[in-house]
Amino acid sequence: MNEQRRQILQMLAEGKITADEAERLIDALEREQPESPPGATPRPKPRPKYLRVLVNSEDNLGGEGPGRVNIRVPLQLLRAGVRLTSLIPPQALTQVNAELNKSGVPIDLTQLKPQHIEELIEQLDDVTVDVDQPGTKVQVFCE
Amino acid sequence: MIPHLVTVGHRRPDGRWLRLYVPVLPVLLVLSPLLLLVVLVGLVACLATRVSPVGALRGTGQLLWALPGTRIEVEQGRTAVLVSVR
């Protein structure tokens, strides 16, 4: 028995509400939280489909007024993009590595396998980033 | 599902919206001869850079198929830009 139902019955026992009122409250409670049949597995959480990036800035940049950015990208698009990176020829990756090294970013892109990036995208579902600054708010999340 | 409609909008400083609705399939049909040329150029580019043409075609297809639902809105003061793919 859940806590709310117990409270309703308690109020009925104490005479604070009538039996009719208790029945209506319990009905309303059941409508709000439909009970799953015994033995049924709990429904899995629906998988997010989109990556959202929201930026709200009250700062008056360049005298043009406040700015707002609202981006919604399907996660499937990120996956497709990641798969496309596997087509980059190795010699191009070597050149990119050399340029990155020159710029002071020593990242070896040849070590970045498509399956690693796929895993990264898979785990992106749970990512939530909130940045609050006076006058600016940035939110990154999946929905 | 390939994109059906691409909406590109621009709000001018005077507050008026200029919206362009692009029905993808009819536009693709009209531009199909040009598209064929683009595919051929892409094929040559793939062979020149030793990239698998089948993989590139599949990747591009997957990218195109995943586009519906994309929405980008940027507002700065009275001006705004909107790109939406449905």
Tab-separated table of C-alpha atoms in Angstrom:
chain	number	residue	atom	x	y	z
A	1	MET	CA	0.000	0.000	0.000
A	2	ASN	CA	1.472	3.329	-0.868
A	3	GLU	CA	1.751	6.282	1.466
A	4	GLN	CA	-1.013	8.412	-0.088
A	5	ARG	CA	-3.552	5.601	0.074
A	6	ARG	CA	-2.601	4.965	3.704
A	7	GLN	CA	-3.149	8.663	4.496
A	8	ILE	CA	-6.620	8.596	2.909
A	9	LEU	CA	-7.586	5.557	4.965
A	10	GLN	CA	-6.160	7.200	8.083
A	11	MET	CA	-8.300	10.291	7.456
A	12	LEU	CA	-11.340	8.036	6.984
A	13	ALA	CA	-10.589	6.195	10.230
A	14	GLU	CA	-10.262	9.487	12.085
A	15	GLY	CA	-13.584	10.654	10.653
A	16	LYS	CA	-12.048	13.614	8.850
A	17	ILE	CA	-13.573	12.491	5.526
A	18	THR	CA	-16.602	10.393	4.631
A	19	ALA	CA	-16.451	6.979	2.932
A	20	ASP	CA	-17.645	8.577	-0.329
A	21	GLU	CA	-14.896	11.161	-0.211
A	22	ALA	CA	-12.329	8.480	0.551
A	23	GLU	CA	-13.518	6.442	-2.432
A	24	ARG	CA	-13.292	9.456	-4.733
A	25	LEU	CA	-9.797	10.253	-3.498
A	26	ILE	CA	-8.629	6.669	-4.000
A	27	ASP	CA	-10.146	6.637	-7.499
A	28	ALA	CA	-8.330	9.847	-8.320
A	29	LEU	CA	-5.114	8.382	-6.959
A	30	GLU	CA	-5.495	5.280	-9.114
A	31	ARG	CA	-6.136	7.369	-12.185
A	32	GLU	CA	-2.977	9.321	-11.437
A	33	GLN	CA	-0.822	6.247	-10.784
A	34	PRO	CA	-2.254	3.217	-12.630
A	35	GLU	CA	-1.089	0.064	-10.886
A	36	SER	CA	0.855	-2.380	-13.003
A	37	PRO	CA	-0.455	-5.955	-12.935
A	38	PRO	CA	1.460	-8.247	-10.554
A	39	GLY	CA	4.405	-9.943	-12.199
A	40	ALA	CA	4.542	-7.415	-15.007
A	41	THR	CA	7.956	-5.992	-15.684
A	42	PRO	CA	8.238	-2.249	-15.224
A	43	ARG	CA	8.053	-0.323	-18.481
A	44	PRO	CA	11.516	0.722	-19.677
A	45	LYS	CA	12.192	4.443	-19.759
A	46	PRO	CA	11.602	5.756	-23.301
A	47	ARG	CA	14.880	6.442	-25.015
A	48	PRO	CA	15.599	10.081	-25.764
A	49	LYS	CA	15.474	10.975	-29.447
A	50	TYR	CA	16.895	14.469	-29.513
A	51	LEU	CA	19.844	16.401	-28.189
A	52	ARG	CA	18.767	19.891	-27.133
A	53	VAL	CA	20.985	22.907	-26.678
A	54	LEU	CA	19.335	25.985	-25.178
A	55	VAL	CA	21.124	29.260	-24.610
A	56	ASN	CA	19.390	32.302	-23.139
A	57	SER	CA	21.439	35.412	-22.866
A	58	GLU	CA	20.124	38.647	-21.433
A	59	ASP	CA	23.387	40.395	-22.284
A	60	ASN	CA	22.985	43.140	-24.821
A	61	LEU	CA	25.793	42.040	-27.147
A	62	GLY	CA	26.633	44.677	-29.751
A	63	GLY	CA	23.572	46.669	-28.726
A	64	GLU	CA	21.277	44.229	-30.564
A	65	GLY	CA	19.376	42.991	-27.532
A	66	PRO	CA	19.233	39.645	-25.785
A	67	GLY	CA	20.134	36.456	-27.653
A	68	ARG	CA	18.540	33.044	-27.681
A	69	VAL	CA	19.680	29.780	-29.266
A	70	ASN	CA	17.446	26.741	-29.457
A	71	ILE	CA	18.917	23.700	-31.214
A	72	ARG	CA	17.320	20.280	-31.507
A	73	VAL	CA	19.377	17.578	-33.193
A	74	PRO	CA	18.170	13.979	-33.569
A	75	LEU	CA	20.580	11.581	-31.823
A	76	GLN	CA	20.278	9.422	-34.937
A	77	LEU	CA	21.915	12.236	-36.894
A	78	LEU	CA	24.881	12.207	-34.506
A	79	ARG	CA	25.180	8.447	-34.940
A	80	ALA	CA	25.069	8.783	-38.735
A	81	GLY	CA	27.699	11.508	-38.608
A	82	VAL	CA	29.939	9.361	-36.441
A	83	ARG	CA	29.636	6.465	-38.887
A	84	LEU	CA	30.623	8.814	-41.678
A	85	THR	CA	33.883	9.687	-39.892
A	86	SER	CA	34.989	6.068	-40.305
A	87	LEU	CA	35.362	6.843	-44.021
A	88	ILE	CA	38.122	9.383	-43.451
A	89	PRO	CA	41.239	7.921	-45.104
A	90	PRO	CA	44.150	7.133	-42.736
A	91	GLN	CA	46.529	9.506	-44.546
A	92	ALA	CA	44.092	12.382	-43.894
A	93	LEU	CA	43.945	11.431	-40.205
A	94	THR	CA	47.756	11.480	-40.049
A	95	GLN	CA	47.790	14.975	-41.511
A	96	VAL	CA	45.115	16.150	-39.060
A	97	ASN	CA	47.143	14.653	-36.184
A	98	ALA	CA	50.231	16.535	-37.319
A	99	GLU	CA	48.297	19.819	-37.501
A	100	LEU	CA	46.727	19.207	-34.089
A	101	ASN	CA	50.191	18.554	-32.646
A	102	LYS	CA	51.442	21.761	-34.186
A	103	SER	CA	48.550	23.661	-32.563
A	104	GLY	CA	49.396	22.169	-29.167
A	105	VAL	CA	46.576	19.602	-29.100
A	106	PRO	CA	48.333	16.234	-28.991
A	107	ILE	CA	45.367	13.999	-29.835
A	108	ASP	CA	45.879	10.870	-31.913
A	109	LEU	CA	42.690	10.561	-33.957
A	110	THR	CA	43.777	7.208	-35.393
A	111	GLN	CA	43.212	5.729	-31.923
A	112	LEU	CA	39.617	6.937	-31.928
A	113	LYS	CA	37.645	3.962	-33.229
A	114	PRO	CA	34.069	4.337	-34.575
A	115	GLN	CA	32.757	1.918	-31.943
A	116	HIS	CA	34.181	4.151	-29.171
A	117	ILE	CA	32.351	7.161	-30.549
A	118	GLU	CA	29.206	5.043	-30.961
A	119	GLU	CA	29.430	4.120	-27.264
A	120	LEU	CA	29.876	7.780	-26.421
A	121	ILE	CA	26.721	8.665	-28.355
A	122	GLU	CA	24.827	5.815	-26.657
A	123	GLN	CA	25.720	7.205	-23.219
A	124	LEU	CA	24.800	10.723	-24.271
A	125	ASP	CA	21.176	9.953	-23.272
A	126	ASP	CA	21.926	10.693	-19.622
A	127	VAL	CA	23.948	13.838	-20.191
A	128	THR	CA	22.583	17.056	-18.705
A	129	VAL	CA	24.650	20.205	-18.607
A	130	ASP	CA	23.324	23.334	-16.908
A	131	VAL	CA	25.376	26.488	-16.786
A	132	ASP	CA	23.854	29.404	-14.919
A	133	GLN	CA	25.524	32.755	-14.999
A	134	PRO	CA	24.012	36.126	-14.207
A	135	GLY	CA	22.241	37.033	-17.418
A	136	THR	CA	23.112	33.825	-19.270
A	137	LYS	CA	21.797	30.294	-19.048
A	138	VAL	CA	23.030	27.298	-21.056
A	139	GLN	CA	21.317	23.929	-21.015
A	140	VAL	CA	22.357	20.772	-22.866
A	141	PHE	CA	20.196	17.700	-22.443
A	142	CYS	CA	18.510	14.826	-24.268
A	143	GLU	CA	14.743	14.452	-24.567
B	1	MET	CA	12.242	8.595	-43.694
B	2	ILE	CA	13.770	11.262	-45.876
B	3	PRO	CA	13.031	14.904	-45.072
B	4	HIS	CA	9.782	16.175	-46.555
B	5	LEU	CA	9.955	19.867	-45.859
B	6	VAL	CA	12.799	22.199	-45.011
B	7	THR	CA	11.823	25.569	-43.589
B	8	VAL	CA	14.312	28.402	-43.613
B	9	GLY	CA	13.207	31.582	-41.891
B	10	HIS	CA	14.752	34.958	-41.269
B	11	ARG	CA	13.306	37.702	-39.093
B	12	ARG	CA	14.431	41.113	-40.245
B	13	PRO	CA	15.218	43.963	-37.848
B	14	ASP	CA	11.791	45.455	-38.637
B	15	GLY	CA	10.226	42.317	-37.116
B	16	ARG	CA	8.913	40.809	-40.361
B	17	TRP	CA	9.539	37.125	-41.022
B	18	LEU	CA	10.784	35.926	-44.384
B	19	ARG	CA	10.088	32.198	-44.607
B	20	LEU	CA	11.133	29.821	-47.339
B	21	TYR	CA	9.458	26.416	-47.486
B	22	VAL	CA	11.396	23.845	-49.529
B	23	PRO	CA	9.540	20.614	-50.374
B	24	VAL	CA	12.468	18.203	-50.614
B	25	LEU	CA	11.093	15.493	-52.889
B	26	PRO	CA	9.841	17.775	-55.715
B	27	VAL	CA	13.066	19.774	-55.574
B	28	LEU	CA	15.099	16.558	-55.763
B	29	LEU	CA	13.074	15.437	-58.757
B	30	VAL	CA	13.620	18.748	-60.538
B	31	LEU	CA	17.315	18.688	-59.765
B	32	SER	CA	17.760	14.962	-60.474
B	33	PRO	CA	19.940	15.479	-63.612
B	34	LEU	CA	22.236	17.716	-61.581
B	35	LEU	CA	22.119	15.217	-58.723
B	36	LEU	CA	23.318	12.475	-61.054
B	37	LEU	CA	26.273	14.654	-61.984
B	38	VAL	CA	27.015	15.286	-58.296
B	39	VAL	CA	26.941	11.539	-57.604
B	40	LEU	CA	29.371	10.935	-60.469
B	41	VAL	CA	31.733	13.645	-59.201
B	42	GLY	CA	31.451	12.171	-55.703
B	43	LEU	CA	32.280	8.725	-57.069
B	44	VAL	CA	35.400	10.057	-58.785
B	45	ALA	CA	36.385	11.913	-55.606
B	46	CYS	CA	35.938	8.708	-53.573
B	47	LEU	CA	38.154	6.754	-55.979
B	48	ALA	CA	40.774	9.520	-55.963
B	49	THR	CA	40.897	9.650	-52.145
B	50	ARG	CA	40.621	5.838	-51.798
B	51	VAL	CA	37.374	6.052	-49.826
B	52	SER	CA	34.824	3.281	-50.300
B	53	PRO	CA	32.103	4.716	-52.615
B	54	VAL	CA	29.509	2.292	-51.216
B	55	GLY	CA	30.350	3.323	-47.653
B	56	ALA	CA	30.217	7.004	-48.572
B	57	LEU	CA	26.854	6.570	-50.298
B	58	ARG	CA	25.460	4.602	-47.343
B	59	GLY	CA	26.802	7.188	-44.877
B	60	THR	CA	25.293	10.061	-46.824
B	61	GLY	CA	21.976	8.207	-47.031
B	62	GLN	CA	21.957	7.576	-43.279
B	63	LEU	CA	22.740	11.237	-42.649
B	64	LEU	CA	19.892	12.299	-44.927
B	65	TRP	CA	17.469	9.815	-43.327
B	66	ALA	CA	18.336	11.071	-39.837
B	67	LEU	CA	17.736	14.746	-40.650
B	68	PRO	CA	13.950	15.007	-39.943
B	69	GLY	CA	13.353	16.569	-36.543
B	70	THR	CA	16.322	18.897	-36.712
B	71	ARG	CA	15.530	22.428	-35.642
B	72	ILE	CA	17.907	25.338	-35.241
B	73	GLU	CA	16.721	28.714	-33.955
B	74	VAL	CA	19.043	31.625	-33.305
B	75	GLU	CA	17.729	34.973	-32.093
B	76	GLN	CA	19.706	38.112	-31.470
B	77	GLY	CA	17.669	41.111	-30.519
B	78	ARG	CA	15.074	41.667	-33.224
B	79	THR	CA	16.730	39.471	-35.849
B	80	ALA	CA	16.363	35.698	-35.916
B	81	VAL	CA	17.189	32.732	-38.111
B	82	LEU	CA	15.276	29.472	-38.148
B	83	VAL	CA	16.086	26.219	-39.944
B	84	SER	CA	13.722	23.340	-39.489
B	85	VAL	CA	13.690	19.941	-41.193
B	86	ARG	CA	10.518	17.869	-41.100
